[in-house]
Amino acid sequence: MASLNVGNLGEYLREQRRAAQLSLRQLADATGVSNPYLSQIERGLRKPSADVLQQVAKALRISAETLYVRAGILDEREREELETRAVILADPSINERQKSVLLQIYDSFRRENGFVPGPDADADADGDAGLRKDAEPGKGAGPREGDDAGADATEDHDPHS
C-alpha cells in the first residue's frame, strides 16, 4: 500500500504517543479506534477523519487543531485564528460581553489587514456586542447611543455637559 501525502502526521502522532508513554493498544483503547487503523495512520497509509483526529488528540492531550493542520484538513492561519478565539473565550477574568466585544475588535483588525474572518466571527452570545456595525474597522467603532457598554465605568458623566 502506498503512503498517502498527509504531511508528517503519522510521525508526529507516534512521537506524541511515545511521549505520553502509551502503547498503540493503549491509545486504541483510549480512543475507540482500532489498533490496526492507528498503526496505518502512524505509518502514513491512512488519512484519518477529523473525528478520529479529535479522539486521538483528546487521548494524547494535545491540540486537535494541530493534528488537523498536519493532516491537511486545516490551514495554519485558520488554526492560529481558532486558538486565539479559544483563548479569549476561555479567559475567566472577562465577562461574556467583553469577550464578544474583544472578538469583534479582533475581527475588524484582521479585516483591516486583509484577512477574512472565520465562520464564527459574527456570532456571539447575544447577537450584538454593542459595536456599531456601520463603523469602518478601526475608525470610531464604539458603543452606540443607548447601549449600556459604559454602564460599569467608574467615572460619573454629566449627561448635560
PDB file of C-alpha atoms in Angstrom:
ATOM      1  CA  MET A   1       0.000   0.000   0.000  1.00  0.00           C
ATOM      2  CA  ALA A   2       1.464   3.385  -0.990  1.00  0.00           C
ATOM      3  CA  SER A   3       1.953   6.114   1.597  1.00  0.00           C
ATOM      4  CA  LEU A   4      -0.570   8.963   1.413  1.00  0.00           C
ATOM      5  CA  ASN A   5       0.501  12.596   1.431  1.00  0.00           C
ATOM      6  CA  VAL A   6      -0.606  13.512   4.952  1.00  0.00           C
ATOM      7  CA  GLY A   7       2.467  15.512   5.833  1.00  0.00           C
ATOM      8  CA  ASN A   8       4.291  14.201   8.845  1.00  0.00           C
ATOM      9  CA  LEU A   9       1.095  13.388  10.730  1.00  0.00           C
ATOM     10  CA  GLY A  10       1.988   9.739  11.342  1.00  0.00           C
ATOM     11  CA  GLU A  11       5.472  10.519  12.657  1.00  0.00           C
ATOM     12  CA  TYR A  12       4.069  13.297  14.837  1.00  0.00           C
ATOM     13  CA  LEU A  13       1.376  11.011  16.276  1.00  0.00           C
ATOM     14  CA  ARG A  14       3.956   8.319  17.021  1.00  0.00           C
ATOM     15  CA  GLU A  15       6.168  10.868  18.808  1.00  0.00           C
ATOM     16  CA  GLN A  16       3.237  12.192  20.840  1.00  0.00           C
ATOM     17  CA  ARG A  17       2.059   8.688  21.724  1.00  0.00           C
ATOM     18  CA  ARG A  18       5.540   7.707  22.881  1.00  0.00           C
ATOM     19  CA  ALA A  19       5.922  10.953  24.836  1.00  0.00           C
ATOM     20  CA  ALA A  20       2.640  10.111  26.580  1.00  0.00           C
ATOM     21  CA  GLN A  21       4.109   6.657  27.298  1.00  0.00           C
ATOM     22  CA  LEU A  22       1.224   4.887  25.612  1.00  0.00           C
ATOM     23  CA  SER A  23       1.385   1.744  23.540  1.00  0.00           C
ATOM     24  CA  LEU A  24      -0.566   1.612  20.296  1.00  0.00           C
ATOM     25  CA  ARG A  25      -3.005  -0.771  22.013  1.00  0.00           C
ATOM     26  CA  GLN A  26      -3.495   1.645  24.944  1.00  0.00           C
ATOM     27  CA  LEU A  27      -4.147   4.529  22.541  1.00  0.00           C
ATOM     28  CA  ALA A  28      -6.630   2.362  20.652  1.00  0.00           C
ATOM     29  CA  ASP A  29      -8.466   1.598  23.906  1.00  0.00           C
ATOM     30  CA  ALA A  30      -8.496   5.289  24.900  1.00  0.00           C
ATOM     31  CA  THR A  31      -9.801   6.487  21.525  1.00  0.00           C
ATOM     32  CA  GLY A  32     -12.129   3.690  20.474  1.00  0.00           C
ATOM     33  CA  VAL A  33     -10.192   3.483  17.203  1.00  0.00           C
ATOM     34  CA  SER A  34      -8.827   0.080  16.209  1.00  0.00           C
ATOM     35  CA  ASN A  35      -5.204  -0.766  16.827  1.00  0.00           C
ATOM     36  CA  PRO A  36      -4.545  -1.710  13.143  1.00  0.00           C
ATOM     37  CA  TYR A  37      -6.122   1.532  11.906  1.00  0.00           C
ATOM     38  CA  LEU A  38      -3.986   3.650  14.269  1.00  0.00           C
ATOM     39  CA  SER A  39      -0.921   1.748  13.109  1.00  0.00           C
ATOM     40  CA  GLN A  40      -1.797   2.523   9.472  1.00  0.00           C
ATOM     41  CA  ILE A  41      -2.218   6.213  10.345  1.00  0.00           C
ATOM     42  CA  GLU A  42       1.184   6.285  12.058  1.00  0.00           C
ATOM     43  CA  ARG A  43       2.766   4.642   9.021  1.00  0.00           C
ATOM     44  CA  GLY A  44       1.125   7.149   6.644  1.00  0.00           C
ATOM     45  CA  LEU A  45      -1.086   4.553   4.965  1.00  0.00           C
ATOM     46  CA  ARG A  46      -4.419   6.055   6.015  1.00  0.00           C
ATOM     47  CA  LYS A  47      -5.714   9.594   6.215  1.00  0.00           C
ATOM     48  CA  PRO A  48      -7.923   9.817   9.305  1.00  0.00           C
ATOM     49  CA  SER A  49     -11.118  11.823   9.517  1.00  0.00           C
ATOM     50  CA  ALA A  50     -11.408  14.920  11.677  1.00  0.00           C
ATOM     51  CA  ASP A  51     -13.442  12.871  14.186  1.00  0.00           C
ATOM     52  CA  VAL A  52     -10.679  10.268  14.549  1.00  0.00           C
ATOM     53  CA  LEU A  53      -8.079  13.021  14.920  1.00  0.00           C
ATOM     54  CA  GLN A  54     -10.176  14.673  17.606  1.00  0.00           C
ATOM     55  CA  GLN A  55     -10.401  11.407  19.570  1.00  0.00           C
ATOM     56  CA  VAL A  56      -6.634  10.862  19.240  1.00  0.00           C
ATOM     57  CA  ALA A  57      -5.905  14.465  20.286  1.00  0.00           C
ATOM     58  CA  LYS A  58      -8.144  14.096  23.331  1.00  0.00           C
ATOM     59  CA  ALA A  59      -6.453  10.842  24.371  1.00  0.00           C
ATOM     60  CA  LEU A  60      -2.969  12.328  23.888  1.00  0.00           C
ATOM     61  CA  ARG A  61      -3.985  15.644  25.492  1.00  0.00           C
ATOM     62  CA  ILE A  62      -2.804  17.687  22.519  1.00  0.00           C
ATOM     63  CA  SER A  63      -4.465  20.240  20.262  1.00  0.00           C
ATOM     64  CA  ALA A  64      -6.857  18.761  17.708  1.00  0.00           C
ATOM     65  CA  GLU A  65      -6.223  21.814  15.531  1.00  0.00           C
ATOM     66  CA  THR A  66      -2.520  20.933  15.345  1.00  0.00           C
ATOM     67  CA  LEU A  67      -3.450  17.477  14.070  1.00  0.00           C
ATOM     68  CA  TYR A  68      -5.883  18.994  11.556  1.00  0.00           C
ATOM     69  CA  VAL A  69      -3.089  21.185  10.177  1.00  0.00           C
ATOM     70  CA  ARG A  70      -0.681  18.251   9.941  1.00  0.00           C
ATOM     71  CA  ALA A  71      -3.360  16.170   8.174  1.00  0.00           C
ATOM     72  CA  GLY A  72      -4.080  18.970   5.694  1.00  0.00           C
ATOM     73  CA  ILE A  73      -7.631  19.475   6.970  1.00  0.00           C
ATOM     74  CA  LEU A  74      -6.990  22.934   8.380  1.00  0.00           C
ATOM     75  CA  ASP A  75      -4.769  25.772   7.202  1.00  0.00           C
ATOM     76  CA  GLU A  76      -2.123  27.051   9.654  1.00  0.00           C
ATOM     77  CA  ARG A  77      -3.686  30.540   9.690  1.00  0.00           C
ATOM     78  CA  GLU A  78      -7.090  29.058  10.485  1.00  0.00           C
ATOM     79  CA  ARG A  79      -5.547  27.130  13.385  1.00  0.00           C
ATOM     80  CA  GLU A  80      -3.962  30.292  14.764  1.00  0.00           C
ATOM     81  CA  GLU A  81      -7.258  32.162  14.490  1.00  0.00           C
ATOM     82  CA  LEU A  82      -9.140  29.335  16.229  1.00  0.00           C
ATOM     83  CA  GLU A  83      -6.590  29.193  19.026  1.00  0.00           C
ATOM     84  CA  THR A  84      -6.742  32.974  19.517  1.00  0.00           C
ATOM     85  CA  ARG A  85     -10.539  32.817  19.706  1.00  0.00           C
ATOM     86  CA  ALA A  86     -10.394  29.880  22.138  1.00  0.00           C
ATOM     87  CA  VAL A  87      -8.018  31.731  24.472  1.00  0.00           C
ATOM     88  CA  ILE A  88     -10.278  34.800  24.506  1.00  0.00           C
ATOM     89  CA  LEU A  89     -13.409  32.720  25.121  1.00  0.00           C
ATOM     90  CA  ALA A  90     -11.742  30.720  27.905  1.00  0.00           C
ATOM     91  CA  ASP A  91     -10.471  33.746  29.853  1.00  0.00           C
ATOM     92  CA  PRO A  92     -12.306  33.765  33.195  1.00  0.00           C
ATOM     93  CA  SER A  93     -11.200  37.314  34.017  1.00  0.00           C
ATOM     94  CA  ILE A  94     -13.520  38.955  31.456  1.00  0.00           C
ATOM     95  CA  ASN A  95     -17.277  38.662  31.112  1.00  0.00           C
ATOM     96  CA  GLU A  96     -19.224  37.409  28.088  1.00  0.00           C
ATOM     97  CA  ARG A  97     -19.959  40.901  26.745  1.00  0.00           C
ATOM     98  CA  GLN A  98     -16.286  41.834  26.971  1.00  0.00           C
ATOM     99  CA  LYS A  99     -15.297  38.612  25.189  1.00  0.00           C
ATOM    100  CA  SER A 100     -17.765  39.368  22.422  1.00  0.00           C
ATOM    101  CA  VAL A 101     -16.515  42.935  22.003  1.00  0.00           C
ATOM    102  CA  LEU A 102     -12.900  41.761  22.017  1.00  0.00           C
ATOM    103  CA  LEU A 103     -13.638  39.190  19.295  1.00  0.00           C
ATOM    104  CA  GLN A 104     -15.328  41.843  17.163  1.00  0.00           C
ATOM    105  CA  ILE A 105     -12.313  44.140  17.535  1.00  0.00           C
ATOM    106  CA  TYR A 106     -10.012  41.228  16.656  1.00  0.00           C
ATOM    107  CA  ASP A 107     -12.067  40.542  13.511  1.00  0.00           C
ATOM    108  CA  SER A 108     -12.040  44.214  12.490  1.00  0.00           C
ATOM    109  CA  PHE A 109      -8.236  44.303  12.764  1.00  0.00           C
ATOM    110  CA  ARG A 110      -7.983  41.098  10.707  1.00  0.00           C
ATOM    111  CA  ARG A 111     -10.264  42.575   8.012  1.00  0.00           C
ATOM    112  CA  GLU A 112      -8.211  45.778   8.022  1.00  0.00           C
ATOM    113  CA  ASN A 113      -5.093  43.670   7.428  1.00  0.00           C
ATOM    114  CA  GLY A 114      -6.680  41.728   4.569  1.00  0.00           C
ATOM    115  CA  PHE A 115      -7.754  38.536   6.356  1.00  0.00           C
ATOM    116  CA  VAL A 116     -11.289  37.235   6.050  1.00  0.00           C
ATOM    117  CA  PRO A 117     -12.815  36.438   9.459  1.00  0.00           C
ATOM    118  CA  GLY A 118     -13.715  32.836  10.200  1.00  0.00           C
ATOM    119  CA  PRO A 119     -17.263  31.436  10.078  1.00  0.00           C
ATOM    120  CA  ASP A 120     -17.969  32.187  13.747  1.00  0.00           C
ATOM    121  CA  ALA A 121     -16.658  35.754  13.555  1.00  0.00           C
ATOM    122  CA  ASP A 122     -20.028  37.494  13.670  1.00  0.00           C
ATOM    123  CA  ALA A 123     -21.672  35.086  16.084  1.00  0.00           C
ATOM    124  CA  ASP A 124     -21.796  35.944  19.762  1.00  0.00           C
ATOM    125  CA  ALA A 125     -23.977  35.096  22.704  1.00  0.00           C
ATOM    126  CA  ASP A 126     -26.476  37.937  22.411  1.00  0.00           C
ATOM    127  CA  GLY A 127     -26.141  38.528  18.673  1.00  0.00           C
ATOM    128  CA  ASP A 128     -24.828  42.079  19.231  1.00  0.00           C
ATOM    129  CA  ALA A 129     -21.696  43.042  21.071  1.00  0.00           C
ATOM    130  CA  GLY A 130     -22.517  46.726  21.306  1.00  0.00           C
ATOM    131  CA  LEU A 131     -20.276  47.898  18.475  1.00  0.00           C
ATOM    132  CA  ARG A 132     -21.687  49.902  15.617  1.00  0.00           C
ATOM    133  CA  LYS A 133     -21.878  47.613  12.605  1.00  0.00           C
ATOM    134  CA  ASP A 134     -21.769  50.605  10.240  1.00  0.00           C
ATOM    135  CA  ALA A 135     -18.472  51.867  11.659  1.00  0.00           C
ATOM    136  CA  GLU A 136     -15.419  51.495   9.470  1.00  0.00           C
ATOM    137  CA  PRO A 137     -12.996  48.972  11.022  1.00  0.00           C
ATOM    138  CA  GLY A 138     -10.506  50.729  13.244  1.00  0.00           C
ATOM    139  CA  LYS A 139     -12.239  54.106  12.962  1.00  0.00           C
ATOM    140  CA  GLY A 140     -14.676  55.117  15.658  1.00  0.00           C
ATOM    141  CA  ALA A 141     -16.103  51.681  16.292  1.00  0.00           C
ATOM    142  CA  GLY A 142     -17.505  52.186  19.745  1.00  0.00           C
ATOM    143  CA  PRO A 143     -20.639  51.884  21.794  1.00  0.00           C
ATOM    144  CA  ARG A 144     -23.873  53.005  20.197  1.00  0.00           C
ATOM    145  CA  GLU A 145     -26.094  55.505  21.897  1.00  0.00           C
ATOM    146  CA  GLY A 146     -28.396  53.825  24.384  1.00  0.00           C
ATOM    147  CA  ASP A 147     -26.123  50.813  24.897  1.00  0.00           C
ATOM    148  CA  ASP A 148     -25.025  50.078  28.426  1.00  0.00           C
ATOM    149  CA  ALA A 149     -21.426  49.443  27.328  1.00  0.00           C
ATOM    150  CA  GLY A 150     -20.164  52.109  29.699  1.00  0.00           C
ATOM    151  CA  ALA A 151     -22.620  51.378  32.496  1.00  0.00           C
ATOM    152  CA  ASP A 152     -19.989  49.771  34.674  1.00  0.00           C
ATOM    153  CA  ALA A 153     -17.443  52.575  34.237  1.00  0.00           C
ATOM    154  CA  THR A 154     -16.169  54.134  37.442  1.00  0.00           C
ATOM    155  CA  GLU A 155     -16.384  57.777  36.315  1.00  0.00           C
ATOM    156  CA  ASP A 156     -19.565  59.769  36.670  1.00  0.00           C
ATOM    157  CA  HIS A 157     -20.660  61.545  33.497  1.00  0.00           C
ATOM    158  CA  ASP A 158     -22.996  64.516  33.425  1.00  0.00           C
ATOM    159  CA  PRO A 159     -25.434  63.930  30.531  1.00  0.00           C
ATOM    160  CA  HIS A 160     -25.893  67.712  30.169  1.00  0.00           C
ATOM    161  CA  SER A 161     -22.245  68.584  29.532  1.00  0.00           C
TER     162      SER A 161
END
